[in-house]
């Protein structure tokens, strides 16, 4: 049984560019959450998608947007990249809204 | 608003010694609580969770944690540390009331195992 997968594993962008990160949930899961983990910090909740809609959002600007597809996979889009957006971006999936299982993450470096 | 405090950004123990990683939470309602482990350059792996059932929770790799409502704590323990336990450990809380909340994480504790 495949776990949560994310692509790409690493990404380098320059300030002002846009980036799209992708996530496939664990088999049987229908909810996807995204987190940003800055170096040396705990993950911070960006938003959660369920039934192709954003269900809840953390304290992140509108530059961060997402999408969930009918097969439950999800994308995270970040526009107008800032140096401070450099981080590990983690996707987590769940079914019962109690337990989230994390993918390996995408490490984004903004130059 | 929920919050999590992990006491000690770094904890060092000898191989074979007791591991104790501290976590205190603040929540307006009885929360769900989780411990995750992160190895270098990897994502987070679930160690154990408390979801309002038994207050003593057993997880993987010999870890366990006890939910103490009176102390608002959920400390993680392991009787005998192994070199492979060296990693970053995160305590997290979610509000079960709304059913759709993201997790709120602590800042993490780096566990160092001395040979």
mmCIF file of C-alpha atoms in Angstrom:
data_model
loop_
_atom_site.group_PDB
_atom_site.id
_atom_site.type_symbol
_atom_site.label_atom_id
_atom_site.label_comp_id
_atom_site.label_asym_id
_atom_site.label_seq_id
_atom_site.Cartn_x
_atom_site.Cartn_y
_atom_site.Cartn_z
ATOM 1 C CA UNK A 1 0.000 0.000 0.000
ATOM 2 C CA UNK A 2 1.594 3.247 -1.149
ATOM 3 C CA UNK A 3 1.765 5.992 1.399
ATOM 4 C CA UNK A 4 1.489 9.691 0.731
ATOM 5 C CA UNK A 5 3.634 10.747 -2.204
ATOM 6 C CA UNK A 6 4.829 14.215 -3.143
ATOM 7 C CA UNK A 7 6.546 15.687 -6.168
ATOM 8 C CA UNK A 8 9.008 17.072 -6.862
ATOM 9 C CA UNK A 9 11.389 16.240 -4.015
ATOM 10 C CA UNK A 10 13.431 19.413 -4.469
ATOM 11 C CA UNK A 11 12.833 22.666 -6.295
ATOM 12 C CA UNK A 12 14.787 25.867 -6.810
ATOM 13 C CA UNK A 13 12.994 29.056 -7.847
ATOM 14 C CA UNK A 14 13.773 32.764 -7.913
ATOM 15 C CA UNK A 15 11.892 35.565 -6.213
ATOM 16 C CA UNK A 16 8.675 36.543 -7.948
ATOM 17 C CA UNK A 17 8.197 33.209 -9.669
ATOM 18 C CA UNK A 18 5.307 30.840 -9.156
ATOM 19 C CA UNK A 19 5.521 27.199 -8.036
ATOM 20 C CA UNK A 20 3.198 24.185 -8.004
ATOM 21 C CA UNK A 21 3.696 21.256 -5.669
ATOM 22 C CA UNK A 22 1.794 17.993 -5.953
ATOM 23 C CA UNK A 23 0.519 15.408 -3.515
ATOM 24 C CA UNK A 24 -1.146 12.006 -3.852
ATOM 25 C CA UNK A 25 -2.889 10.828 -0.683
ATOM 26 C CA UNK A 26 -2.647 7.434 0.919
ATOM 27 C CA UNK A 27 -5.035 4.916 -0.613
ATOM 28 C CA UNK A 28 -8.518 5.292 0.877
ATOM 29 C CA UNK A 29 -7.917 8.806 2.182
ATOM 30 C CA UNK A 30 -10.092 11.692 1.021
ATOM 31 C CA UNK A 31 -8.684 14.692 2.888
ATOM 32 C CA UNK A 32 -5.421 16.467 2.145
ATOM 33 C CA UNK A 33 -3.690 19.052 4.321
ATOM 34 C CA UNK A 34 -0.634 21.139 3.511
ATOM 35 C CA UNK A 35 2.006 22.359 5.939
ATOM 36 C CA UNK A 36 5.068 24.594 5.689
ATOM 37 C CA UNK A 37 8.104 23.676 7.784
ATOM 38 C CA UNK A 38 10.810 26.320 7.975
ATOM 39 C CA UNK A 39 14.290 25.210 8.954
ATOM 40 C CA UNK A 40 14.468 24.342 12.645
ATOM 41 C CA UNK A 41 10.749 24.858 13.201
ATOM 42 C CA UNK A 42 7.649 22.742 13.558
ATOM 43 C CA UNK A 43 5.255 22.450 10.619
ATOM 44 C CA UNK A 44 2.644 25.187 10.216
ATOM 45 C CA UNK A 45 -0.802 24.475 8.814
ATOM 46 C CA UNK A 46 -1.509 26.125 5.449
ATOM 47 C CA UNK A 47 -4.906 24.689 4.455
ATOM 48 C CA UNK A 48 -6.978 21.553 4.139
ATOM 49 C CA UNK A 49 -8.992 20.192 1.210
ATOM 50 C CA UNK A 50 -11.979 17.897 1.338
ATOM 51 C CA UNK A 51 -14.439 17.110 -1.447
ATOM 52 C CA UNK A 52 -12.463 19.408 -3.753
ATOM 53 C CA UNK A 53 -13.012 22.446 -1.546
ATOM 54 C CA UNK A 54 -10.817 24.321 0.884
ATOM 55 C CA UNK A 55 -12.274 23.452 4.258
ATOM 56 C CA UNK A 56 -9.999 25.346 6.586
ATOM 57 C CA UNK A 57 -7.081 27.716 6.243
ATOM 58 C CA UNK A 58 -4.212 28.678 8.494
ATOM 59 C CA UNK A 59 -2.578 32.077 8.752
ATOM 60 C CA UNK A 60 -1.097 32.230 5.264
ATOM 61 C CA UNK A 61 -1.586 34.945 2.609
ATOM 62 C CA UNK A 62 -3.642 34.556 -0.537
ATOM 63 C CA UNK A 63 -0.435 33.925 -2.487
ATOM 64 C CA UNK A 64 -0.863 30.378 -1.237
ATOM 65 C CA UNK A 65 -3.663 28.556 -3.015
ATOM 66 C CA UNK A 66 -4.580 24.987 -3.686
ATOM 67 C CA UNK A 67 -6.739 22.543 -5.471
ATOM 68 C CA UNK A 68 -8.052 19.047 -4.937
ATOM 69 C CA UNK A 69 -8.931 16.791 -7.838
ATOM 70 C CA UNK A 70 -11.698 14.155 -8.061
ATOM 71 C CA UNK A 71 -9.127 11.414 -7.357
ATOM 72 C CA UNK A 72 -8.307 13.247 -4.064
ATOM 73 C CA UNK A 73 -4.831 14.292 -5.162
ATOM 74 C CA UNK A 74 -3.940 17.902 -4.482
ATOM 75 C CA UNK A 75 -1.772 20.795 -5.599
ATOM 76 C CA UNK A 76 -0.300 23.662 -3.656
ATOM 77 C CA UNK A 77 0.419 26.829 -5.623
ATOM 78 C CA UNK A 78 2.508 29.705 -4.375
ATOM 79 C CA UNK A 79 2.611 32.948 -6.377
ATOM 80 C CA UNK A 80 5.092 35.822 -6.213
ATOM 81 C CA UNK A 81 7.653 33.792 -4.298
ATOM 82 C CA UNK A 82 9.565 35.445 -1.480
ATOM 83 C CA UNK A 83 12.862 34.387 0.045
ATOM 84 C CA UNK A 84 10.915 33.543 3.204
ATOM 85 C CA UNK A 85 8.915 30.915 1.331
ATOM 86 C CA UNK A 86 11.978 28.668 1.339
ATOM 87 C CA UNK A 87 10.935 25.662 3.410
ATOM 88 C CA UNK A 88 9.967 22.022 3.415
ATOM 89 C CA UNK A 89 6.359 21.681 2.249
ATOM 90 C CA UNK A 90 4.575 18.692 3.692
ATOM 91 C CA UNK A 91 1.379 17.101 2.531
ATOM 92 C CA UNK A 92 -0.698 14.955 4.879
ATOM 93 C CA UNK A 93 -3.725 12.820 4.129
ATOM 94 C CA UNK A 94 -6.446 11.454 6.364
ATOM 95 C CA UNK A 95 -9.769 9.647 6.249
ATOM 96 C CA UNK A 96 -11.324 9.936 9.669
ATOM 97 C CA UNK A 97 -10.125 13.499 10.356
ATOM 98 C CA UNK A 98 -8.376 12.150 13.431
ATOM 99 C CA UNK A 99 -5.016 10.996 12.121
ATOM 100 C CA UNK A 100 -2.907 12.610 9.429
ATOM 101 C CA UNK A 101 -0.198 10.701 7.603
ATOM 102 C CA UNK A 102 2.596 12.718 6.077
ATOM 103 C CA UNK A 103 4.494 12.472 2.830
ATOM 104 C CA UNK A 104 8.258 12.960 2.490
ATOM 105 C CA UNK A 105 7.887 16.620 1.567
ATOM 106 C CA UNK A 106 9.102 18.960 -1.149
ATOM 107 C CA UNK A 107 12.056 21.146 -0.286
ATOM 108 C CA UNK A 108 11.693 24.552 -1.921
ATOM 109 C CA UNK A 109 14.579 26.983 -2.153
ATOM 110 C CA UNK A 110 13.850 30.532 -3.293
ATOM 111 C CA UNK A 111 16.869 32.537 -4.468
ATOM 112 C CA UNK B 1 -6.583 29.040 20.021
ATOM 113 C CA UNK B 2 -4.545 25.940 20.559
ATOM 114 C CA UNK B 3 -0.852 25.872 21.352
ATOM 115 C CA UNK B 4 1.815 23.304 22.106
ATOM 116 C CA UNK B 5 4.944 23.776 24.186
ATOM 117 C CA UNK B 6 7.791 21.311 24.015
ATOM 118 C CA UNK B 7 10.235 21.841 26.848
ATOM 119 C CA UNK B 8 13.813 21.467 25.735
ATOM 120 C CA UNK B 9 14.832 22.022 22.142
ATOM 121 C CA UNK B 10 17.563 19.407 22.637
ATOM 122 C CA UNK B 11 17.562 16.357 24.905
ATOM 123 C CA UNK B 12 20.596 14.111 25.275
ATOM 124 C CA UNK B 13 20.462 10.639 26.836
ATOM 125 C CA UNK B 14 22.792 7.675 26.945
ATOM 126 C CA UNK B 15 22.013 4.533 24.996
ATOM 127 C CA UNK B 16 19.889 2.291 27.226
ATOM 128 C CA UNK B 17 18.670 5.159 29.415
ATOM 129 C CA UNK B 18 15.118 6.409 29.826
ATOM 130 C CA UNK B 19 13.851 8.850 27.209
ATOM 131 C CA UNK B 20 11.449 11.575 28.394
ATOM 132 C CA UNK B 21 10.274 14.265 25.983
ATOM 133 C CA UNK B 22 7.890 16.824 27.420
ATOM 134 C CA UNK B 23 4.796 18.281 25.791
ATOM 135 C CA UNK B 24 2.216 20.624 27.274
ATOM 136 C CA UNK B 25 -0.811 21.858 25.392
ATOM 137 C CA UNK B 26 -3.351 24.594 25.621
ATOM 138 C CA UNK B 27 -6.800 23.918 24.244
ATOM 139 C CA UNK B 28 -10.323 25.091 24.951
ATOM 140 C CA UNK B 29 -11.709 21.585 24.596
ATOM 141 C CA UNK B 30 -10.252 18.134 25.238
ATOM 142 C CA UNK B 31 -7.974 17.742 22.250
ATOM 143 C CA UNK B 32 -6.580 14.987 20.149
ATOM 144 C CA UNK B 33 -2.830 14.688 20.711
ATOM 145 C CA UNK B 34 -0.082 13.215 18.574
ATOM 146 C CA UNK B 35 3.630 12.548 18.591
ATOM 147 C CA UNK B 36 5.476 12.471 15.294
ATOM 148 C CA UNK B 37 9.135 11.673 14.581
ATOM 149 C CA UNK B 38 11.182 13.179 11.773
ATOM 150 C CA UNK B 39 14.474 11.712 10.613
ATOM 151 C CA UNK B 40 16.880 13.925 8.667
ATOM 152 C CA UNK B 41 15.619 14.933 5.243
ATOM 153 C CA UNK B 42 12.386 13.000 5.658
ATOM 154 C CA UNK B 43 8.728 13.660 6.349
ATOM 155 C CA UNK B 44 6.915 13.037 9.619
ATOM 156 C CA UNK B 45 6.103 9.551 10.871
ATOM 157 C CA UNK B 46 3.294 9.006 13.364
ATOM 158 C CA UNK B 47 4.541 7.519 16.638
ATOM 159 C CA UNK B 48 1.288 7.476 18.590
ATOM 160 C CA UNK B 49 -1.972 9.324 19.137
ATOM 161 C CA UNK B 50 -4.508 10.076 21.859
ATOM 162 C CA UNK B 51 -8.103 10.444 20.706
ATOM 163 C CA UNK B 52 -10.067 10.343 23.983
ATOM 164 C CA UNK B 53 -9.791 6.615 24.603
ATOM 165 C CA UNK B 54 -7.196 5.172 27.027
ATOM 166 C CA UNK B 55 -5.022 7.821 28.637
ATOM 167 C CA UNK B 56 -1.877 5.680 28.344
ATOM 168 C CA UNK B 57 -1.099 5.276 24.677
ATOM 169 C CA UNK B 58 1.419 2.835 23.241
ATOM 170 C CA UNK B 59 3.058 3.550 19.930
ATOM 171 C CA UNK B 60 5.657 2.183 17.611
ATOM 172 C CA UNK B 61 9.305 1.509 18.409
ATOM 173 C CA UNK B 62 8.623 1.058 22.146
ATOM 174 C CA UNK B 63 7.386 4.610 22.758
ATOM 175 C CA UNK B 64 4.404 5.476 24.899
ATOM 176 C CA UNK B 65 2.724 8.631 26.184
ATOM 177 C CA UNK B 66 0.270 9.451 28.930
ATOM 178 C CA UNK B 67 -2.488 12.039 28.621
ATOM 179 C CA UNK B 68 -2.872 13.973 31.877
ATOM 180 C CA UNK B 69 -5.756 16.411 31.662
ATOM 181 C CA UNK B 70 -5.032 17.979 35.061
ATOM 182 C CA UNK B 71 -1.500 18.827 33.957
ATOM 183 C CA UNK B 72 -2.416 19.500 30.291
ATOM 184 C CA UNK B 73 0.495 17.260 29.378
ATOM 185 C CA UNK B 74 1.249 14.474 26.944
ATOM 186 C CA UNK B 75 4.857 13.489 27.634
ATOM 187 C CA UNK B 76 6.579 10.873 25.475
ATOM 188 C CA UNK B 77 8.667 8.136 27.089
ATOM 189 C CA UNK B 78 10.720 5.112 26.143
ATOM 190 C CA UNK B 79 12.299 2.885 28.805
ATOM 191 C CA UNK B 80 15.561 2.233 26.971
ATOM 192 C CA UNK B 81 17.009 4.492 24.283
ATOM 193 C CA UNK B 82 18.512 3.068 21.120
ATOM 194 C CA UNK B 83 20.895 4.799 18.758
ATOM 195 C CA UNK B 84 18.237 4.625 16.045
ATOM 196 C CA UNK B 85 15.954 6.849 18.163
ATOM 197 C CA UNK B 86 18.089 9.900 17.361
ATOM 198 C CA UNK B 87 15.736 12.229 15.484
ATOM 199 C CA UNK B 88 13.479 15.279 15.808
ATOM 200 C CA UNK B 89 10.260 14.712 17.739
ATOM 201 C CA UNK B 90 7.147 16.839 17.387
ATOM 202 C CA UNK B 91 4.103 16.993 19.612
ATOM 203 C CA UNK B 92 0.898 18.135 17.907
ATOM 204 C CA UNK B 93 -2.672 18.925 18.920
ATOM 205 C CA UNK B 94 -5.927 19.119 17.020
ATOM 206 C CA UNK B 95 -9.347 20.258 18.091
ATOM 207 C CA UNK B 96 -11.796 17.393 17.691
ATOM 208 C CA UNK B 97 -14.779 19.679 18.013
ATOM 209 C CA UNK B 98 -14.771 21.040 14.496
ATOM 210 C CA UNK B 99 -13.501 17.853 12.937
ATOM 211 C CA UNK B 100 -11.625 19.618 10.200
ATOM 212 C CA UNK B 101 -8.776 21.372 11.928
ATOM 213 C CA UNK B 102 -5.188 21.293 10.908
ATOM 214 C CA UNK B 103 -2.629 20.178 13.435
ATOM 215 C CA UNK B 104 -0.842 22.686 15.659
ATOM 216 C CA UNK B 105 2.742 21.599 16.246
ATOM 217 C CA UNK B 106 5.304 22.355 18.885
ATOM 218 C CA UNK B 107 8.747 23.567 17.858
ATOM 219 C CA UNK B 108 10.229 20.116 18.220
ATOM 220 C CA UNK B 109 12.778 18.389 20.429
ATOM 221 C CA UNK B 110 16.006 17.068 18.974
ATOM 222 C CA UNK B 111 16.841 13.773 20.684
ATOM 223 C CA UNK B 112 20.538 12.942 20.871
ATOM 224 C CA UNK B 113 21.641 9.452 21.894
ATOM 225 C CA UNK B 114 25.090 9.179 23.437
ATOM 226 C CA UNK B 115 26.871 5.835 22.952
#
